[in-house]
Coordinates of C-alpha atoms in Angstrom, one line a residue:
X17 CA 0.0 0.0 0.0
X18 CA 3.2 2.7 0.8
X19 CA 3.4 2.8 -3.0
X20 CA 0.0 3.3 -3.8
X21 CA -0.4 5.9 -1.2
X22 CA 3.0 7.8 -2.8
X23 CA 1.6 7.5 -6.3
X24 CA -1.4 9.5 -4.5
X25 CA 0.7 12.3 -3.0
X26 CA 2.6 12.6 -6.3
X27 CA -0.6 12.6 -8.5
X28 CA -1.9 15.6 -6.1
X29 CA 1.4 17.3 -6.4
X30 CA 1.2 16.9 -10.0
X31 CA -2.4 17.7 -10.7
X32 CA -1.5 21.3 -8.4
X33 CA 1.6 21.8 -10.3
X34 CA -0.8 21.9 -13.4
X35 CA -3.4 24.1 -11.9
X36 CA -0.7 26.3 -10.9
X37 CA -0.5 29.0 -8.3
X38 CA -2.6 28.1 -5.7
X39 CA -3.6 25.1 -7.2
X40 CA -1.0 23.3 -5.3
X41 CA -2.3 24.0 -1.8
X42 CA -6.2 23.3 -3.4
X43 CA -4.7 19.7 -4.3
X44 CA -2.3 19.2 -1.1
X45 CA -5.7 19.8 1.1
X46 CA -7.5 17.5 -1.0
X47 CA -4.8 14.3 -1.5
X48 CA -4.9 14.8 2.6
X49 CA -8.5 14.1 2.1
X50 CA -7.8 10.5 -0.1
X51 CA -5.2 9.2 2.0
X52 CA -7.1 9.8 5.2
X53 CA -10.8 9.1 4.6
X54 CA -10.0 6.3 1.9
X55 CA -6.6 4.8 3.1
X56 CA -7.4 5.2 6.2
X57 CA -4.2 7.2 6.9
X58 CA -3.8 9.5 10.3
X59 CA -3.8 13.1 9.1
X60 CA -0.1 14.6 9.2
X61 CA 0.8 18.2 11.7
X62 CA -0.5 21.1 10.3
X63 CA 2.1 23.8 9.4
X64 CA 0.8 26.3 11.7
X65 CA 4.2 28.0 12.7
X66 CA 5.3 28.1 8.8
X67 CA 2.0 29.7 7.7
X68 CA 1.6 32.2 10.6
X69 CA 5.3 33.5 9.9
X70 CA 4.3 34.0 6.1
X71 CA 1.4 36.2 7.0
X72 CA 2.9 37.8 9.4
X73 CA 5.6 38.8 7.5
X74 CA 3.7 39.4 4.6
X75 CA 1.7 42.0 6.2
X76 CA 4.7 44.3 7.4
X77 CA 6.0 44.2 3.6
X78 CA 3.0 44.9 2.0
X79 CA 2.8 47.9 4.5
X80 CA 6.0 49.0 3.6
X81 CA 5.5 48.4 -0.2
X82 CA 2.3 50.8 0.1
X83 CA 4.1 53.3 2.3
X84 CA 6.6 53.7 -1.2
X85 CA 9.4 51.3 0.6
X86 CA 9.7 48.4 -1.6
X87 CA 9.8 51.3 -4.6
X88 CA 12.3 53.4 -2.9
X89 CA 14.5 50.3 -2.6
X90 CA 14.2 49.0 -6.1
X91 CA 15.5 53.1 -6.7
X92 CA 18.5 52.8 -5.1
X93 CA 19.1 49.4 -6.6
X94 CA 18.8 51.0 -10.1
X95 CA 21.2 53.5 -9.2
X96 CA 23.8 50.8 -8.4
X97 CA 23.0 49.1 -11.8
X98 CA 23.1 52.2 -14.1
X99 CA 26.7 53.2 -12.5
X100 CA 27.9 50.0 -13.6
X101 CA 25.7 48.6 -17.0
X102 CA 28.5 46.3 -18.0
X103 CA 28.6 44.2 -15.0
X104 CA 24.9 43.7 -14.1
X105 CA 24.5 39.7 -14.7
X106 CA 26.8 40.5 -11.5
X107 CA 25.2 43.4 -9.7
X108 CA 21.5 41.8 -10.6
X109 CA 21.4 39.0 -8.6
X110 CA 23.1 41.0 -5.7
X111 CA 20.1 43.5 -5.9
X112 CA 17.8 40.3 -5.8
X113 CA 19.7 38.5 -3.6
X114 CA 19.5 41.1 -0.7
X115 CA 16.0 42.3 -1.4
X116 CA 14.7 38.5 -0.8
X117 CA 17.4 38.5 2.3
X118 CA 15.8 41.8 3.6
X119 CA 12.1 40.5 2.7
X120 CA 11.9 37.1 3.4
X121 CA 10.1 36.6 0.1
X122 CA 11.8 36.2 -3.3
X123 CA 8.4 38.2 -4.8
X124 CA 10.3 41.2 -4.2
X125 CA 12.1 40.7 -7.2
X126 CA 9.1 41.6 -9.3
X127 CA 10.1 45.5 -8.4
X128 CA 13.8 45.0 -9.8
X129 CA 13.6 42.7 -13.0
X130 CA 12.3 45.4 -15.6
X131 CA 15.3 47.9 -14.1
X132 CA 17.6 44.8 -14.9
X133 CA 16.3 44.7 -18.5
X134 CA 16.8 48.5 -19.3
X135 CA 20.1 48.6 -17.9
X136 CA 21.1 45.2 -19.8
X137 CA 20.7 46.9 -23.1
X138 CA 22.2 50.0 -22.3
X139 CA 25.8 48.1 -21.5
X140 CA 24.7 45.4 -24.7
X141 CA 24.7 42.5 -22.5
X142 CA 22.2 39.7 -23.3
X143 CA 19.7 40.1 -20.7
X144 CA 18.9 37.0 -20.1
X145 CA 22.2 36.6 -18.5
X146 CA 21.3 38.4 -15.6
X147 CA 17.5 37.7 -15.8
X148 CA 18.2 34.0 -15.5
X149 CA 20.9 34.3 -12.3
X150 CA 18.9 37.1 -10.5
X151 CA 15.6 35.0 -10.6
X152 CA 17.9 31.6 -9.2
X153 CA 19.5 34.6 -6.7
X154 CA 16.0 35.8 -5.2
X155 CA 14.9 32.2 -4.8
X156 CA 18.3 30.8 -3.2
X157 CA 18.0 34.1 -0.8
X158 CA 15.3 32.3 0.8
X159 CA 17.4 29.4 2.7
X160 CA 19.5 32.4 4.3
X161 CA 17.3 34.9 5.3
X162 CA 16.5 35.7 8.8
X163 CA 12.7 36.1 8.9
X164 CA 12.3 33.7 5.7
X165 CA 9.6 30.6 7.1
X166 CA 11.7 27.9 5.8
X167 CA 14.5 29.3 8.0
X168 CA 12.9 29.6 11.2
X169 CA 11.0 26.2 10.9
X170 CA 13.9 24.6 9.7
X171 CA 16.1 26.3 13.1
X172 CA 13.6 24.7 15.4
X173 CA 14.0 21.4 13.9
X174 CA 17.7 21.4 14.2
X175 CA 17.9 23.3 18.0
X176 CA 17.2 19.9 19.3
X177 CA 20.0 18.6 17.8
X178 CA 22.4 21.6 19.5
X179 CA 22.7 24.0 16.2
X180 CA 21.5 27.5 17.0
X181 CA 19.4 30.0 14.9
X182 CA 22.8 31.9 14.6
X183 CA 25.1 28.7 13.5
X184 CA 22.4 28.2 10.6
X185 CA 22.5 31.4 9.5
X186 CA 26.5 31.6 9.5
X187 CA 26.5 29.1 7.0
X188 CA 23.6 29.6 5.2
X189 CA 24.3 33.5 4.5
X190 CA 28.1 32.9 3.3
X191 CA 27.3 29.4 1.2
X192 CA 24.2 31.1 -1.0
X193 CA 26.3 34.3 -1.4
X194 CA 29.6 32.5 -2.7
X195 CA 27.0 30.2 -5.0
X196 CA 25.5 32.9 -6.4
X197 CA 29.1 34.5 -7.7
X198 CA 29.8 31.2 -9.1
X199 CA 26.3 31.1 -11.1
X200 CA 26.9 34.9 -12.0
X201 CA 30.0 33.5 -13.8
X202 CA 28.6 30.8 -15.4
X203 CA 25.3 32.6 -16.6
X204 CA 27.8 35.4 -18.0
X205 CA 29.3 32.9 -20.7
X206 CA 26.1 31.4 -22.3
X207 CA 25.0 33.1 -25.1
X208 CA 25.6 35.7 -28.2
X209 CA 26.2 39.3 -26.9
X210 CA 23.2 41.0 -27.3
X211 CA 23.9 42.9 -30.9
X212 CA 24.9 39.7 -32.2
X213 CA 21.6 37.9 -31.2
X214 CA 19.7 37.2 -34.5
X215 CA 16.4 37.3 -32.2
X216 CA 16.9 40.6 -31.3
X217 CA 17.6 42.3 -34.2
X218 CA 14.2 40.9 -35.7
X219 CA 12.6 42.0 -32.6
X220 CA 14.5 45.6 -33.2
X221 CA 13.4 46.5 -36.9
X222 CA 10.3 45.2 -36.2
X223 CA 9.9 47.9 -33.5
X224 CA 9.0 45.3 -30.7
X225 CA 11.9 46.7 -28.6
X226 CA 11.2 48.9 -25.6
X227 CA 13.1 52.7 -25.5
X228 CA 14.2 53.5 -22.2
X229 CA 11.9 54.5 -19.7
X230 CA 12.1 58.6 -18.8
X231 CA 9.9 58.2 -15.7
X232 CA 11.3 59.5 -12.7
X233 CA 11.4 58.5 -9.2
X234 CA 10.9 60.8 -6.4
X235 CA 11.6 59.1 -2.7
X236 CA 9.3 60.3 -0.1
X237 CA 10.1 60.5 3.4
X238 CA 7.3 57.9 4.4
X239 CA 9.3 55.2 1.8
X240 CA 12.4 56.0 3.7
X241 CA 10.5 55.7 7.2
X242 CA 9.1 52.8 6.5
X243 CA 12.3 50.8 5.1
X244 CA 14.3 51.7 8.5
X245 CA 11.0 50.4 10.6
X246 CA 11.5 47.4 8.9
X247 CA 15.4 46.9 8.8
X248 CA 15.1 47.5 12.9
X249 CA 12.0 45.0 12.8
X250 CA 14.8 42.5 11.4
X251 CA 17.9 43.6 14.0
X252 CA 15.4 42.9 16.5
X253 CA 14.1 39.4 15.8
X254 CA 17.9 38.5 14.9
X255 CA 19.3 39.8 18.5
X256 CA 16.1 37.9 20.1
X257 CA 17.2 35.1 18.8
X258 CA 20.5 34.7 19.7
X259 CA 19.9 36.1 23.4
X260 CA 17.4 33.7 23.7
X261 CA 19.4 30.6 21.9
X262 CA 20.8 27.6 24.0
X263 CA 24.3 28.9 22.6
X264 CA 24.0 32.2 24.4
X265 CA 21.1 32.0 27.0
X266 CA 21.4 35.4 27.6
X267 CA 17.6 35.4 28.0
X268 CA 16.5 32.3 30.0
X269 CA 12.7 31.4 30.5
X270 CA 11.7 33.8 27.8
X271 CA 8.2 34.9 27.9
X272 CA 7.8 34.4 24.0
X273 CA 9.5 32.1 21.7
X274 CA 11.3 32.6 19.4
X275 CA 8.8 31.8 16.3
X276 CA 6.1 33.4 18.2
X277 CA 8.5 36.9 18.8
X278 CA 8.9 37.0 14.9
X279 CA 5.5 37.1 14.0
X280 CA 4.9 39.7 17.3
X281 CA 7.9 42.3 15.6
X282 CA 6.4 42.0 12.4
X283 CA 2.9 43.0 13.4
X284 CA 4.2 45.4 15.4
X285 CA 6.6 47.0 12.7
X286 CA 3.6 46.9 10.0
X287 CA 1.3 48.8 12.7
X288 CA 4.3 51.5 13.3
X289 CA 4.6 51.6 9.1
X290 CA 0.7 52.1 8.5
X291 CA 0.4 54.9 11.5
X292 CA 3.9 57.0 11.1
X293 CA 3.1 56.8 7.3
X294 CA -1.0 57.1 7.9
X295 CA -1.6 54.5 5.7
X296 CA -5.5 53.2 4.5
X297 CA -5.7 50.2 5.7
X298 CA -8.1 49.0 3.1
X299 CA -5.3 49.5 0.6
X300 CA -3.1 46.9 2.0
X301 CA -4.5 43.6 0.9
X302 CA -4.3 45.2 -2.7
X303 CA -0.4 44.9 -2.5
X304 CA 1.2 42.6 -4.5
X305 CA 3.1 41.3 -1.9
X306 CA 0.4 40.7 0.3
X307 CA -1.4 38.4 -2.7
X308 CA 1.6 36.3 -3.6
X309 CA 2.3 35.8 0.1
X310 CA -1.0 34.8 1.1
X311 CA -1.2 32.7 -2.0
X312 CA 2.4 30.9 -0.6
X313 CA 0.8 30.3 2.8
X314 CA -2.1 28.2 1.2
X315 CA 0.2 27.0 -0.9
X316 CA 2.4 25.8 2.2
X317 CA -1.3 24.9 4.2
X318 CA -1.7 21.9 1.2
X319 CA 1.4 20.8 0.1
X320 CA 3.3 20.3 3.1
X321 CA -0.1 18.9 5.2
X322 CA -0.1 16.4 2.5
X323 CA 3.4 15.5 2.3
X324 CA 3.5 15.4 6.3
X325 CA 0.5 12.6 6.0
X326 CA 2.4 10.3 3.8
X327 CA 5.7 10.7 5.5
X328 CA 4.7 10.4 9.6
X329 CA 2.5 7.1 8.9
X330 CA 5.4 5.7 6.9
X331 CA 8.7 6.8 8.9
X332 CA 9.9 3.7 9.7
X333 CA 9.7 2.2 6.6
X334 CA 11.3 5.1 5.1
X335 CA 14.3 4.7 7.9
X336 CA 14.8 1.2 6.3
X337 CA 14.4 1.4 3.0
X338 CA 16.5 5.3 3.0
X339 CA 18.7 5.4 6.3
X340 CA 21.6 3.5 5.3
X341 CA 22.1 5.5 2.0
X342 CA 21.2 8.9 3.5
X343 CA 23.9 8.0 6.2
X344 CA 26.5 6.8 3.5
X345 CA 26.4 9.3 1.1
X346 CA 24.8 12.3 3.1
X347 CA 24.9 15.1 -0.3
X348 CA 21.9 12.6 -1.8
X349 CA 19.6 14.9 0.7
X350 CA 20.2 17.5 -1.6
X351 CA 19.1 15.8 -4.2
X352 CA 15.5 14.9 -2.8
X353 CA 15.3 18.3 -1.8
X354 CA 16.2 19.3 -5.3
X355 CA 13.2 16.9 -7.4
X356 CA 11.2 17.8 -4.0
X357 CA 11.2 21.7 -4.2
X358 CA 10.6 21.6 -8.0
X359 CA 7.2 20.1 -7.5
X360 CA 6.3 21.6 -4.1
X361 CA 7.3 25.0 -5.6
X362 CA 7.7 26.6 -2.2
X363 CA 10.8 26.5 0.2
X364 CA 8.6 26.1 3.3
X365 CA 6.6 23.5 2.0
X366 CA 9.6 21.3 0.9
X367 CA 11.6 22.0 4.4
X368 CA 8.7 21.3 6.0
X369 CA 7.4 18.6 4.3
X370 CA 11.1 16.5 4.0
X371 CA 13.8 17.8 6.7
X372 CA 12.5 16.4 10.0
X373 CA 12.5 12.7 8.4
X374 CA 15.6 13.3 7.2
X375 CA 16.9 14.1 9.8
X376 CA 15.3 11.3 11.6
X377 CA 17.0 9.4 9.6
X378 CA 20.1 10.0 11.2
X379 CA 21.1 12.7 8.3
X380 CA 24.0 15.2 10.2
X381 CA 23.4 18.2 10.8
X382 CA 26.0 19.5 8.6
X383 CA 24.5 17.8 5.8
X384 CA 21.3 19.0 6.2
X385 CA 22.1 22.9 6.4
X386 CA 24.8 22.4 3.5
X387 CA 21.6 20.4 1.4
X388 CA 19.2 23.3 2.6
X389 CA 19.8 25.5 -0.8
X390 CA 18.5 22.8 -2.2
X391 CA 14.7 23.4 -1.4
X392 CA 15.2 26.6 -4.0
X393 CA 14.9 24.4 -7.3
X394 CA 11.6 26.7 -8.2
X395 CA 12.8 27.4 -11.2
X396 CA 13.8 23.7 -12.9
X397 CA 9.6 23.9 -14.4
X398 CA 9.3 27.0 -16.3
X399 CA 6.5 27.8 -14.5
X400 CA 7.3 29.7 -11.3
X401 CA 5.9 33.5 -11.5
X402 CA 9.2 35.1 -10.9
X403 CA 10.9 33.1 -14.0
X404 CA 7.7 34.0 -16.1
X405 CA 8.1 37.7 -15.2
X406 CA 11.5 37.3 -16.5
X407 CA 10.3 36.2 -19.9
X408 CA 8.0 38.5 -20.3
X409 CA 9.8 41.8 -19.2
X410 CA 12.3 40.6 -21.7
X411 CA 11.5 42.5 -24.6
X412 CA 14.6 41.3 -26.4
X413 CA 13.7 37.7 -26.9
X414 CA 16.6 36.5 -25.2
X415 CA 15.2 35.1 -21.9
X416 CA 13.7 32.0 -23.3
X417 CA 11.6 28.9 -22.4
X418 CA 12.4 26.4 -24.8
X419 CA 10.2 23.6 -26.7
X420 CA 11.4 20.8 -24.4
X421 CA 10.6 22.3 -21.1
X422 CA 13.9 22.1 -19.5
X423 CA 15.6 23.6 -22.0
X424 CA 15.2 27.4 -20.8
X425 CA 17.5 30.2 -19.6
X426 CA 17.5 29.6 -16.0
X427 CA 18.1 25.3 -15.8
X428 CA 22.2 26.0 -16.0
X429 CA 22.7 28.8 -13.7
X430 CA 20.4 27.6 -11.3
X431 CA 21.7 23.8 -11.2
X432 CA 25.2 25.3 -10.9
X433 CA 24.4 27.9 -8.0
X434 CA 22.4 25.4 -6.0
X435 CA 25.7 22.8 -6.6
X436 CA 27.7 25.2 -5.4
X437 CA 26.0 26.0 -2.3
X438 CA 25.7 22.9 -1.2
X439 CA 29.7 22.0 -1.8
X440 CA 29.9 25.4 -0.1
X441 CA 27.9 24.5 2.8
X442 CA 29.5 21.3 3.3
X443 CA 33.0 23.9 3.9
X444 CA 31.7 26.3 5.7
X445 CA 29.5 24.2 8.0
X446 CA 31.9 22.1 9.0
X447 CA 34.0 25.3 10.4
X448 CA 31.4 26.8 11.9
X449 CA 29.4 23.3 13.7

């Protein structure tokens, strides 16, 4: 029955994977349903703590993003990138990169992708170079940042084990950062330069080819405020943390844990945003952030409840079949994280769903933060928003999606950054563990 019962989970993870968006959670809650009420399964933990994080930190962006924040940012990102045109496949994914570290979501990178485009065909460099490597960059950024949900869920699984908020972070941070150089490298070698690119040029006579834009920006003082609310939001969840951390135990006894204290600081920074910058609160829930967040928690409600069911009723024939490999050759983690993500298309989901079996299946803890990056193969289906945005701001033809699915613009760079992360993690963690 184990493989029946799989072939269920992956037909539900397929069918939402088709649907698309929140399709996936609509067909996680509903292959819960089948293996529970027809197979007689015990339902799986709901991922309360994951979802609650996502909306709590959802809220505080979309305040800032409607306070003029998230604009002001992506304006001193295009600064960066118009000093230096020729070297944005590098610069890009750093503006992505630290805009998903900052936000805890890689939707941010929306904002930045169309200033990436126009400042990709002022220095002549094929944009989907940088396209392809800042799309893999805001998704990697997920695994590292500080108020992401798959962070913090995956910290609580590994305290037990005597690895700190702060350890996983210290490699985490350092690892995606290196990997993303490395993909920034490799994405900066494939392809024509951009007035060589047959594509192009049709698109050019033919007119199809965007001018630059002559809007400008003008940074109020409520965007301003309500970036520096947030960055303090951030300091203080990170210093809670550690104080509170069996490492430190500065703070012994806390009155509020430590998942519980992120969601507190990010309601609490949203409601200083929304009355210093007198926000309407009516106008929030229009954000973009707050609809692609809210989508992810439902997202993160279906997949991971489902994958939970399967995995808690069949754990110990799962240590038999899997534990002796897993324990043998510890980097194959990263590759079930790797097929995992790409169907669960969500970080939390996948970390939620996979890391506490693996790592009751006797998986190191230094394998399973260096594997981590891992969860961030969103873009291996062409299907993801962010890599569709890509395509379509891309008004040169050059960001592609080929005819055999895999064959598109991002599958290279963001195979070799997530390789690299992993071989990085594996160095860095065992320093700093």
């Amino acid at each position: 029955m184990i493989w029946i019962e799989l072939l269920v989970v992956l037909f539900f993870i397929f069918l939402g994977s088709k649907m698309g968006g929140i399709g996936i959670g609509y067909a996680g809650g509903a292959g819960v349903v089948v293996l529970t009420l027809i197979f007689g399964l015990d339902a799986g933990s709901v991922p309360v703590d994951v979802i609650l994080i996502i909306m709590a930190v959802i809220s505080a962006i979309a305040a800032m993003q409607k306070a003029g924040g998230l604009d002001y940012l992506v304006h001193l990102s295009e600064s960066l990138l118009r000093k230096n045109p020729k070297r944005v496949t590098f610069l890009g994914p750093t503006v992505t990169y630290f805009m998903t570290l900052f936000a805890g979501t890689g939707h941010t990178a929306y904002a930045a992708l169309p200033v990436i485009v126009e400042v990709s065909k002022e220095g002549n460099v094929r944009p989907s170079k940088p396209l392809s490597i800042s799309v893999v960059a805001s998704q990697i950024a997920i695994t590292a940042s500080p108020i992401s949900a798959a962070v913090v869920i995956f910290a609580s699984f590994l305290e037990p084990l005597g690895v700190s908020y702060l350890q996983l972070l210290a490699v985490a941070i350092p690892s995606t950062i290196l990997a993303c150089v490395v993909g920034a490298i490799v994405a900066n070698k494939l392809g024509k330069p951009l007035d060589q690119d047959p594509v192009y040029q049709e698109r050019l006579k033919a007119g199809l080819v965007k001018e630059k834009s002559t809007e400008t920006h003008k940074d109020t003082k409520e965007a301003k405020r309500s970036v520096g609310i947030f960055l303090v939001a951030i300091a203080i969840i990170v210093t809670y943390a550690t104080l509170i951390s069996k490492k430190v135990g500065l703070i012994e006894n806390p009155t509020i844990p430590r998942n519980e204290a992120i969601m507190a600081v990010m309601l609490l920074a949203a409601t200083v945003i929304a009355l210093i910058c007198k926000l309407k609160m009516a106008d929030i829930p229009s954000m973009s952030t707050f609809k692609s967040g809210m989508s992810a928690a439902i997202c993160v409600l279906g997949v991971a409840w489902l994958g939970d069911t399967f995995v808690s009723n069949h754990i110990e024939e799962i240590k038999e079949a899997a534990g002796g490999m897993l324990n043998q050759y510890s980097w194959l983690l990263a590759v079930v994280l790797f097929f995992a993500s790409m169907l669960l298309y969500s970080q939390a989901a996948t970390t939620t769903a996979l890391m506490p079996a693996a790592l009751a299946l006797g998986v190191s803890p230094i394998a399973a933060i260096a594997s981590f990056a891992a969860v961030s193969a969103l873009f291996v289906l062409p299907t993801y928003p962010t890599l569709l945005a890509a395509v379509e701001m891309d008004d040169t033809g050059t960001t592609k999606i080929g005819k055999y699915v895999f064959n598109h613009s991002f599958i290279v760079p963001g195979t070799v950054t997530i390789a690299s992360s992993v071989i990085f993690g594996f160095l860095i963690g065992s320093i700093v563990l």
